[in-house]
Tab-separated table of C-alpha atoms in Angstrom:
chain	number	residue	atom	x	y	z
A	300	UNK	CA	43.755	-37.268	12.633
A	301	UNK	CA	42.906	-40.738	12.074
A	302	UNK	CA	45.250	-43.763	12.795
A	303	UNK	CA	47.837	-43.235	9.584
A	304	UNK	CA	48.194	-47.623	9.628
A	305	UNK	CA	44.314	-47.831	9.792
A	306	UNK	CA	42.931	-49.573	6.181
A	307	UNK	CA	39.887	-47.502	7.031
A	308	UNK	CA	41.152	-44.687	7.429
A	309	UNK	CA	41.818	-45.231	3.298
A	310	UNK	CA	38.553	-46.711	3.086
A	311	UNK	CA	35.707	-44.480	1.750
A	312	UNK	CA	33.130	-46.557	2.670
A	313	UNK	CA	34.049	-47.873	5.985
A	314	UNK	CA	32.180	-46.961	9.287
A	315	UNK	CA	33.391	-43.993	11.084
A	316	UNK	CA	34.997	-45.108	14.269
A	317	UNK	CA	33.073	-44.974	17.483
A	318	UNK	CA	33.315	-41.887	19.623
A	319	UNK	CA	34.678	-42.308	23.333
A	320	UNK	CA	36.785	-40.255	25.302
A	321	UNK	CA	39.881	-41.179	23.337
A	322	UNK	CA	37.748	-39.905	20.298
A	323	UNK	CA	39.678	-41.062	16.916
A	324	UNK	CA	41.449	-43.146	18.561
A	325	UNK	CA	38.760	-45.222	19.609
A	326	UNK	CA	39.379	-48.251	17.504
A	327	UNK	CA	42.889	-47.740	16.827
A	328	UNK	CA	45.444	-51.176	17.888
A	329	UNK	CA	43.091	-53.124	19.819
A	330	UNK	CA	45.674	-55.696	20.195
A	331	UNK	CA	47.974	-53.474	21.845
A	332	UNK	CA	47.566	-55.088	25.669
A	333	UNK	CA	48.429	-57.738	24.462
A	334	UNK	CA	51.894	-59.792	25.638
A	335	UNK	CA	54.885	-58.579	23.844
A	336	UNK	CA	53.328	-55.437	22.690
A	337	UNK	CA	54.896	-52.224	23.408
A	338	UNK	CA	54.239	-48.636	23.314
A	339	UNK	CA	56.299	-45.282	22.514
A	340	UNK	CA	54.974	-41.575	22.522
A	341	UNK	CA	57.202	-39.158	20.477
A	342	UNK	CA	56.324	-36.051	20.616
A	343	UNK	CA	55.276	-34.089	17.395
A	344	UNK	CA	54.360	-30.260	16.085
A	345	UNK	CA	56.732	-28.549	18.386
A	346	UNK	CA	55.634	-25.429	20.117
A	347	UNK	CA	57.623	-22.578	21.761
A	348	UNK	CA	57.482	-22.484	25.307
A	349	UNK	CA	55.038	-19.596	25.471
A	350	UNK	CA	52.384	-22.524	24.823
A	351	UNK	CA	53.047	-24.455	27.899
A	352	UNK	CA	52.850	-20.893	29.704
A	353	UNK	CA	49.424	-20.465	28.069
A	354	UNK	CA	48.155	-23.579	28.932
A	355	UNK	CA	48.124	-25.308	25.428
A	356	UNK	CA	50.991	-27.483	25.713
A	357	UNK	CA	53.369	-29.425	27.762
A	358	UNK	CA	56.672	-28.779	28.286
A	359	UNK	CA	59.768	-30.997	26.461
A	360	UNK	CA	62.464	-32.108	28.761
A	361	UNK	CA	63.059	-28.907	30.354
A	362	UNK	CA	64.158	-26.653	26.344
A	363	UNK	CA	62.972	-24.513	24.487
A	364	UNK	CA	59.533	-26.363	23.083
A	365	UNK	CA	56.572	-27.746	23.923
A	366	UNK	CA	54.079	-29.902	22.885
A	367	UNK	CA	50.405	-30.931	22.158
A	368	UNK	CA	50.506	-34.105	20.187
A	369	UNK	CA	52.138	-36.557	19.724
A	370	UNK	CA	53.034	-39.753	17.084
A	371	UNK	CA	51.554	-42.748	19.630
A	372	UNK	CA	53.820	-46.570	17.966
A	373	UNK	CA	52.556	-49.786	19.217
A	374	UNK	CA	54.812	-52.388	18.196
A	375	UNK	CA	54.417	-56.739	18.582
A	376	UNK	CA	57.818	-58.333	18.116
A	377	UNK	CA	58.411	-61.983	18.192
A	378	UNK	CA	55.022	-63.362	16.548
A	379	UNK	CA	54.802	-66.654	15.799
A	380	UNK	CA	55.205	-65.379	11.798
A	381	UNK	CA	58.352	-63.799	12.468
A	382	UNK	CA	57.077	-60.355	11.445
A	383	UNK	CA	57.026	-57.470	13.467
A	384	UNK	CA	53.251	-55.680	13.542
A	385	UNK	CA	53.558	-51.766	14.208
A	386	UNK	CA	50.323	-49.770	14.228
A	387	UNK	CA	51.006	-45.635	14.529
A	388	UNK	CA	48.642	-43.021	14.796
A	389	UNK	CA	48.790	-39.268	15.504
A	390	UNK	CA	46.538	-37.602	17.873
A	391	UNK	CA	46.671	-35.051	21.098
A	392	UNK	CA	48.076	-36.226	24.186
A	393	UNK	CA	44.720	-36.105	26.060
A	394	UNK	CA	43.087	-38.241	23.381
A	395	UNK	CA	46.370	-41.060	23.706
A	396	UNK	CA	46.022	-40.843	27.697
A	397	UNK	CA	42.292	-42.120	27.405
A	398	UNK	CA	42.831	-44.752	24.689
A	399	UNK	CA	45.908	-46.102	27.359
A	400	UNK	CA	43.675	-46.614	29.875
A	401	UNK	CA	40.540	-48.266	27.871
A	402	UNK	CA	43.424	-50.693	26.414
A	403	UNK	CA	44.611	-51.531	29.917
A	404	UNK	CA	46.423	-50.601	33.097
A	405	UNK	CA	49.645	-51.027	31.872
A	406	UNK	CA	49.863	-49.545	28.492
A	407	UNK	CA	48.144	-46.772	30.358
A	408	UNK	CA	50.912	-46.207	32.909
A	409	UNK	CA	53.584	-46.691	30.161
A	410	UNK	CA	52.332	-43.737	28.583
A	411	UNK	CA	52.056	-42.002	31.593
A	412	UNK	CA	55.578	-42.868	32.344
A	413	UNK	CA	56.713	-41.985	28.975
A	414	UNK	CA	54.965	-38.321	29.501
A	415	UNK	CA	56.608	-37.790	32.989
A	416	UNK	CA	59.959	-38.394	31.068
A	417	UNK	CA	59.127	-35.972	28.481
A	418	UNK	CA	58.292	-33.105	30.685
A	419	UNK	CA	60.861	-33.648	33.172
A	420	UNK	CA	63.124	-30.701	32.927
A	421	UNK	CA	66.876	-31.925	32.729
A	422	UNK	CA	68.755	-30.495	35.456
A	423	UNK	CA	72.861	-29.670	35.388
A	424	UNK	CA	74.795	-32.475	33.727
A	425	UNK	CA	78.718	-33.007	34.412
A	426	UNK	CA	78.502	-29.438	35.550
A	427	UNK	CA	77.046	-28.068	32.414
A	428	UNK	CA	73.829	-26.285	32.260
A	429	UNK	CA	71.440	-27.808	29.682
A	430	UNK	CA	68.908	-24.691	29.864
A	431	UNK	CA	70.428	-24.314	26.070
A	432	UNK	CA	71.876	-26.314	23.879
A	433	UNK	CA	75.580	-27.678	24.441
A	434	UNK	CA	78.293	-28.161	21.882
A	435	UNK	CA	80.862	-31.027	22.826
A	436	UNK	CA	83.993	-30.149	21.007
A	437	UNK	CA	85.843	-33.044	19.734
A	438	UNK	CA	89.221	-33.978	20.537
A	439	UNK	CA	91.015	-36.947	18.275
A	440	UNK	CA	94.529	-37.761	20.031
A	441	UNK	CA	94.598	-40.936	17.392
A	442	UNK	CA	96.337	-41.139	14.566
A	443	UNK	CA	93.639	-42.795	12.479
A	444	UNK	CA	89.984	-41.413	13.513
A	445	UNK	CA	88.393	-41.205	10.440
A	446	UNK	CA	88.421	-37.222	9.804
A	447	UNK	CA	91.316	-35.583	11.552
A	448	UNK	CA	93.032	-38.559	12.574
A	449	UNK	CA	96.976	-38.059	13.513
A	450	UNK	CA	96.618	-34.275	13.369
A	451	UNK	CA	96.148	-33.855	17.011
A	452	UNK	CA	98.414	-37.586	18.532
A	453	UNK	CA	101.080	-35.302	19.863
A	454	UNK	CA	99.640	-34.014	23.137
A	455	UNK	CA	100.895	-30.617	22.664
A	456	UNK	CA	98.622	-30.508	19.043
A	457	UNK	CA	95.956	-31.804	21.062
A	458	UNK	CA	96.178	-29.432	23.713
A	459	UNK	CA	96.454	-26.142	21.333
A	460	UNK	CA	93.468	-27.732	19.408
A	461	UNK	CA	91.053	-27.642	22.632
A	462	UNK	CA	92.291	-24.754	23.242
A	463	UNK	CA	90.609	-23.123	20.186
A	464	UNK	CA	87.954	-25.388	20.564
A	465	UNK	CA	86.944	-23.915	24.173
A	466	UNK	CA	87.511	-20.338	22.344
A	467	UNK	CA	85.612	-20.920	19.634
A	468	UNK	CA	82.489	-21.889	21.887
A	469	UNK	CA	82.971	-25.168	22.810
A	470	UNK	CA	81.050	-25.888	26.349
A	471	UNK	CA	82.381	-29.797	26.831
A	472	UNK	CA	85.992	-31.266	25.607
A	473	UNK	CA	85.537	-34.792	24.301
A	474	UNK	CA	89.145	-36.370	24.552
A	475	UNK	CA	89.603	-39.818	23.074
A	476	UNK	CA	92.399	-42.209	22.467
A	477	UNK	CA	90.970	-44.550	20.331
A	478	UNK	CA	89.255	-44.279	16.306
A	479	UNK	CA	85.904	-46.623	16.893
A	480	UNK	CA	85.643	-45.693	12.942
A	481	UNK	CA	84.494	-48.481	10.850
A	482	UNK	CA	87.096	-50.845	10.472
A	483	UNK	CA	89.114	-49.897	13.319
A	484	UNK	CA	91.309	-52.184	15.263
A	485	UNK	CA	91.191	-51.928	19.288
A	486	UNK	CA	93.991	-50.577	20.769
A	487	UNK	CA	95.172	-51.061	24.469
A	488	UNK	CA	94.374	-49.156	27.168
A	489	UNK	CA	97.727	-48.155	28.419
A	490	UNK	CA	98.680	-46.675	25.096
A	491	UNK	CA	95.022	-45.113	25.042
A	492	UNK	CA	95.606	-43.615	28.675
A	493	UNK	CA	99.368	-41.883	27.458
A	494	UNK	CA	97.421	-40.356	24.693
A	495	UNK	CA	94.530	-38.959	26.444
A	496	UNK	CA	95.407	-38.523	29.907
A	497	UNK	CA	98.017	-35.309	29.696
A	498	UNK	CA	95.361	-33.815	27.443
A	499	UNK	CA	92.543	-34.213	30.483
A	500	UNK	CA	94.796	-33.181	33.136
A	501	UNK	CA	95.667	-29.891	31.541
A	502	UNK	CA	92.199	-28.985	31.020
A	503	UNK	CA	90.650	-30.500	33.910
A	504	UNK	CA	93.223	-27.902	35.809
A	505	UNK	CA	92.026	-24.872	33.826
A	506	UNK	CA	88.257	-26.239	34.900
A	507	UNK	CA	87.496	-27.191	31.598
A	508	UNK	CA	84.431	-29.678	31.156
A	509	UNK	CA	86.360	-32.562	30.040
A	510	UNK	CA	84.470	-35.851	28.903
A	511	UNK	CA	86.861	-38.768	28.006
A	512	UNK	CA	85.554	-40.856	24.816
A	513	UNK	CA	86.573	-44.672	25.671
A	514	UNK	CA	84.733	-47.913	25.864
A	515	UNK	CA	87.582	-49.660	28.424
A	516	UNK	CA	87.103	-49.385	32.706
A	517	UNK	CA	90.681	-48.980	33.143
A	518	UNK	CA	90.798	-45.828	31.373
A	519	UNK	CA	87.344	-44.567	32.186
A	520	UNK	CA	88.955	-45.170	36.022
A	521	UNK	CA	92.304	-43.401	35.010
A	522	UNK	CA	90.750	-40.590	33.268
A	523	UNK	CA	88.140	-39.978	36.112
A	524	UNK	CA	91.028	-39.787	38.331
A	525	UNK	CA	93.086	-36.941	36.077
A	526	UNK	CA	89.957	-34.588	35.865
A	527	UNK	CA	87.451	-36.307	33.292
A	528	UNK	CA	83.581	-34.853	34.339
A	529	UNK	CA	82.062	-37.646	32.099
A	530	UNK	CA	81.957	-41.053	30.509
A	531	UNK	CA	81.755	-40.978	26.915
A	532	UNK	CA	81.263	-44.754	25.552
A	533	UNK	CA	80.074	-45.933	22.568
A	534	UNK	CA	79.608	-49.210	23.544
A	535	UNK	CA	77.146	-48.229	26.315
A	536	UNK	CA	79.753	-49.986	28.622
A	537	UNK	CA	79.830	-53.460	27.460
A	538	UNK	CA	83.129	-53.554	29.173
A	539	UNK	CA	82.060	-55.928	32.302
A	540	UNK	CA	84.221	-53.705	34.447
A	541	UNK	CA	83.032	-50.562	33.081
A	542	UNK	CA	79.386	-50.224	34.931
A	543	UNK	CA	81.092	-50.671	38.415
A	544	UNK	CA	83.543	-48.087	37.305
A	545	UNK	CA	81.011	-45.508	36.700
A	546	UNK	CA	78.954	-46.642	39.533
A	547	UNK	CA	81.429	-46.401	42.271
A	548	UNK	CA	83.234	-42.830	40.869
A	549	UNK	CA	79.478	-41.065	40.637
A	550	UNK	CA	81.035	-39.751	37.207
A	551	UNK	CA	77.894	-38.780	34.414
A	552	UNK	CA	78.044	-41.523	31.761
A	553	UNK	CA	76.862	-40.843	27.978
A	554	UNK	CA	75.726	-44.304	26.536
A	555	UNK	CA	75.831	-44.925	23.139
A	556	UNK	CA	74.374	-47.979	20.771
A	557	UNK	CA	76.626	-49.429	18.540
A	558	UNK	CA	75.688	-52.942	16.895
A	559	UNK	CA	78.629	-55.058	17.074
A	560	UNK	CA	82.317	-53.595	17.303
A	561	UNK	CA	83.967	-50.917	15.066
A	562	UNK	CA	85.482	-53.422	13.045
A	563	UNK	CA	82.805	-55.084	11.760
A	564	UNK	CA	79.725	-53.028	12.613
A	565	UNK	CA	79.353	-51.313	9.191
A	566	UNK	CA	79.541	-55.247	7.262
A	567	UNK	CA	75.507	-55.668	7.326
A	568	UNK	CA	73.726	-53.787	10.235
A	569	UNK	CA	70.554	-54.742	10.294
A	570	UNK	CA	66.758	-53.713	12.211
A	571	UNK	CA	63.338	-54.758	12.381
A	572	UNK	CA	63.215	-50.550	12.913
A	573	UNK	CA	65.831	-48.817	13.364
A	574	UNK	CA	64.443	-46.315	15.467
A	575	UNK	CA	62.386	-48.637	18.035
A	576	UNK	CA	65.253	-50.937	18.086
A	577	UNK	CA	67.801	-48.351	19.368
A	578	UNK	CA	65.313	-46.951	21.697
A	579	UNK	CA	64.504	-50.369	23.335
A	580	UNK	CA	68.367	-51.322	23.833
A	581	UNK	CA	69.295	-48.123	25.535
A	582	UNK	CA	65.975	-48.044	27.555
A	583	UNK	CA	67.386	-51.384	28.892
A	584	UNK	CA	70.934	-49.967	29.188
A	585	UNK	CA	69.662	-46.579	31.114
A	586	UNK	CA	67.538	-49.584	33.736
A	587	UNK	CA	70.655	-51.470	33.976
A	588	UNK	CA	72.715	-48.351	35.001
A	589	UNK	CA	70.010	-47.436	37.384
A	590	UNK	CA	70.323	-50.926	38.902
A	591	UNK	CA	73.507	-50.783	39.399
A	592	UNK	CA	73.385	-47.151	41.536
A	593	UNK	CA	73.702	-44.641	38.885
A	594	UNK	CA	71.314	-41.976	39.499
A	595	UNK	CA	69.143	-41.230	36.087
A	596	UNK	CA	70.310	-38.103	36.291
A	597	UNK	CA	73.900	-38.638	35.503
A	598	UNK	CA	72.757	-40.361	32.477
A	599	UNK	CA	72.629	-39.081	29.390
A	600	UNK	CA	71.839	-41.418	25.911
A	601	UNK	CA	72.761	-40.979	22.114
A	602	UNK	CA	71.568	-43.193	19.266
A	603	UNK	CA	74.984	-44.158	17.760
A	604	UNK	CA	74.536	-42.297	14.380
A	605	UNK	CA	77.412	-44.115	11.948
A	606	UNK	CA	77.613	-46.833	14.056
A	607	UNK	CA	76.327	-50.141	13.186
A	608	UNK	CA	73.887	-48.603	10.486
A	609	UNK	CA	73.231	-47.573	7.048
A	610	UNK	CA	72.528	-44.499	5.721
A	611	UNK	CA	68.575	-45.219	5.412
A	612	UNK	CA	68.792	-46.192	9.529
A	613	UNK	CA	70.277	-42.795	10.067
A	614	UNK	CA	68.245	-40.752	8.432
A	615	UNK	CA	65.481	-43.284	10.238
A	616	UNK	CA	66.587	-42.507	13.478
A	617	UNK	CA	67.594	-38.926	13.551
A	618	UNK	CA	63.599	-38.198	12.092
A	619	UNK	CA	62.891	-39.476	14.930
A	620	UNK	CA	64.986	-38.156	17.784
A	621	UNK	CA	62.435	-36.596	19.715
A	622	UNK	CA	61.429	-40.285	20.278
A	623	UNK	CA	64.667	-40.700	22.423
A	624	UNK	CA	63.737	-38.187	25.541
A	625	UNK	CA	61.087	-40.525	26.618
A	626	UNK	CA	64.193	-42.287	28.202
A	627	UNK	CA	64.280	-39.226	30.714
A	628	UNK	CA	67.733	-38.603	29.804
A	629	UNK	CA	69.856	-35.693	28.263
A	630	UNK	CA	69.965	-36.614	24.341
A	631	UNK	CA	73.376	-36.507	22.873
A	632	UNK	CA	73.688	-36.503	18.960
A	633	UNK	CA	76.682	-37.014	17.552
A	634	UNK	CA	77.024	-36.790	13.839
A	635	UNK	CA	79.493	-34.333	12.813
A	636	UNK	CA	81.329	-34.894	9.447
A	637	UNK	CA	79.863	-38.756	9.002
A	638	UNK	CA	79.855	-40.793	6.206
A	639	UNK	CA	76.040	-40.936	5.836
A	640	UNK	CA	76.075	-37.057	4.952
A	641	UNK	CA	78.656	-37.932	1.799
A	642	UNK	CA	75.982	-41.049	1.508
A	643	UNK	CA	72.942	-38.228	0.931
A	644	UNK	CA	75.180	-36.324	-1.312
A	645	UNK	CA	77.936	-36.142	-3.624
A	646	UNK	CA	80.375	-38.424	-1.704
A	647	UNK	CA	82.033	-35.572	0.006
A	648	UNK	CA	84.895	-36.381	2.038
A	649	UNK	CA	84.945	-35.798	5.918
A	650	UNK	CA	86.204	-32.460	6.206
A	651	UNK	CA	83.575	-31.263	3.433
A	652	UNK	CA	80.985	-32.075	4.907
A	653	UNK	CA	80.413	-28.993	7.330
A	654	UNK	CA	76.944	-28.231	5.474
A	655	UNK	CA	74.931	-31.481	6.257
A	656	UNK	CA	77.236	-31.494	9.794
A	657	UNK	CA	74.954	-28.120	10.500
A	658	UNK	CA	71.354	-28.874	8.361
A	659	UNK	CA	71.489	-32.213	10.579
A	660	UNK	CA	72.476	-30.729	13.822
A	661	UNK	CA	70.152	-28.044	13.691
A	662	UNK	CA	67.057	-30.502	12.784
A	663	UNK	CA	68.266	-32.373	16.146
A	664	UNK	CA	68.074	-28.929	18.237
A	665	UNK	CA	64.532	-28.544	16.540
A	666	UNK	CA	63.854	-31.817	18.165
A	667	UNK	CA	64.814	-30.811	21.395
A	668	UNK	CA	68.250	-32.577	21.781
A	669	UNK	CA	70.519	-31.009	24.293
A	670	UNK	CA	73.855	-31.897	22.917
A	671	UNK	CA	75.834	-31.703	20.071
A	672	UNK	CA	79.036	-33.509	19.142
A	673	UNK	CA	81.237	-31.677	16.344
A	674	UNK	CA	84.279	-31.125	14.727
A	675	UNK	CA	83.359	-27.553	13.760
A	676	UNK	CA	82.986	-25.459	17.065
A	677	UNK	CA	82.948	-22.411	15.389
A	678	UNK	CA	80.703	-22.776	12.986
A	679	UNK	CA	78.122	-24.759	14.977
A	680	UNK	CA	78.199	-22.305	17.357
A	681	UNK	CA	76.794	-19.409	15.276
A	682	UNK	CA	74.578	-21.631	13.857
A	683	UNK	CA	73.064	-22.472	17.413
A	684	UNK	CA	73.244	-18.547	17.926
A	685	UNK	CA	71.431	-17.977	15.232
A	686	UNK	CA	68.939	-20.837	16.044
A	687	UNK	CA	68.684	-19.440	19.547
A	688	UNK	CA	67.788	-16.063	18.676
A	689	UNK	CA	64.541	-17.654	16.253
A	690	UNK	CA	63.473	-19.921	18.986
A	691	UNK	CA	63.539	-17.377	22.179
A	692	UNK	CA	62.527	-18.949	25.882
């Protein structure tokens, strides 16, 4: 396919490109050595398994696909004219491998660094088998998150709710103390830690898979210490304490990209892409975790869908999920019940929108994501059995 940015490629009477062993990619972004120019693989056409087996494909992060071709971005950001220049083409991974290395050495081991994240089966996270796709029940214990908020602040509602969560199929409890919905006002960590922590400790003691939802250290450290198996934060711990928190318990972290803070995030969020953009700032959170001692592994990234982006970035970024396990991490997607599916709509309230809850979620299990974060257990979960049973191993 040639180079879909290419003016010759709409061109009928420009020159055929050169052949060379990247084929019709030979004379696609030329300019993409150059400084500031940088290059994503996202993997397209998904295959089942079976085509890895047969030798057709590679596998994608360790699921249920595989995959042949991909979409190859180069991107140039901070050009003297302000503009960003983004060249994309589509073409098989062999052909992408040898146009890396006649561009240069690095873009070449970028790629090849990109594809080793890819492939790289994800092994157990916060004692959960990713082999199949995992539904994170979610547990409010607010009385103002944006969908269910005050139904479940007593501790004993909360409680009876996981309960039927973890009945109803849920494989991960998400317990938070704090709405981050737009327009939410902070609220302090001891009167987050009454809220959440009886709810942990009662389900961390029936060996529940309990992930606390909080962007503060001192409840990250408290909730660690009742049971919590992971970090849940949505502001990809921008809490200066919160990284050496993580890094000294060995607890799996989830980081999330927000731009800005719930209060204000939804006022004007804006992106040169919204895709590239969210990839670049948690590629640079995932290195910073690293540096700090967290092993990759206990990493695991989501986009921030709802927060600190319009409808037209969500839609942006979940088209382009697969983009996201180049990282090397487990890809979380959270996007139960959000405003962006009333957006796409009729302006259906939160707890009415269960349909585009499920057409969304499945198109992120089509694109290889290994989480999902929902209201509905139930109903996501025969959906994913039904999705399981029409993409086999």
């Amino acid at each position: 396919m040639p180079p879909v940015s290419s003016p010759a490629s709409k061109s009928p009477t420009a020159k055929p490109a050169a052949k060379s062993a990247c084929g019709s990619l030979a004379s696609f972004c030329p300019w993409a050595g150059e400084d500031g120019a940088r290059v994503y693989l996202r993997p397209v056409g998904l295959m089942p398994l079976a085509a890895w087996a047969k030798g057709a494909a590679v596998p994608l992060a360790g699921g249920r696909f595989s995959f042949a071709t991909a979409e190859l971005i180069v991107r140039q950001i901070d050009r003297p004219d302000g503009a960003d220049r983004i060249e994309r083409a589509f073409a098989p991974l062999s052909e992408i491998l040898a146009w890396g290395w006649e561009r240069s050495r690095g873009v070449a081991e970028t790629l090849d660094r990109q594809l080793g994240a890819l492939t790289r089966a994800r092994p157990v996270f916060a004692g959960v088998d990713l082999s199949r796709p995992r539904l994170m029940g979610i547990v409010n214990v607010t009385p103002d998150s944006f969908s269910d908020g005050g139904d479940f602040l007593d501790p004993a509602a909360a409680i009876a709710h996981g309960e039927a969560l973890v009945a109803a199929g849920a494989d991960i409890l998400d317990i938070g103390g704090e709405s981050t919905r737009p327009g939410a006002a902070p609220v302090p960590p001891d009167v987050e830690e009454a809220r959440v922590l009886p709810v942990i400790r009662h389900f961390a003691a029936k060996g529940v898979a309990v992930s606390v939802d909080t962007r503060h250290a001192r409840v990250m450290a408290a909730a660690i210490g009742a049971g919590a198996r992971l970090i849940n934060d949505v502001a990809g711990l921008a809490d200066p304490l919160a990284l050496p928190v993580v890094a000294k318990s060995g607890a799996p972290v989830a980081l999330m990209h927000m731009q800005g803070e719930p209060g204000t995030m939804q006022s004007d969020p804006q992106y040169r892409d919204a895709a590239l953009d969210v990839f670049d700032w948690l590629e640079a959170r995932v290195a910073a975790c690293v540096a700090a001692g967290v092993a990759l592994d206990k990493i695991a990234v989501d986009p921030g869908i709802g927060f600190g982006k319009t409808a037209a970035h969500n839609v942006e970024i979940l088209r382009h999920a697969a983009l996201y396990h180049a990282l090397g991490c487990p890809l979380l997607i959270a996007l139960s019940r959000k405003s962006f599916i009333g957006h796409l709509s009729r302006g259906e309230p939160p707890r009415a929108r269960l349909a585009g809850s499920l057409a969304a979620g499945l198109d992120s299990l089509n694109q290889g994501a290994q989480m999902l974060r929902v209201h509905d257990v139930a109903e996501t979960a025969q959906a994913r059995a039904v999705w399981e049973a029409l993409h086999p191993v």
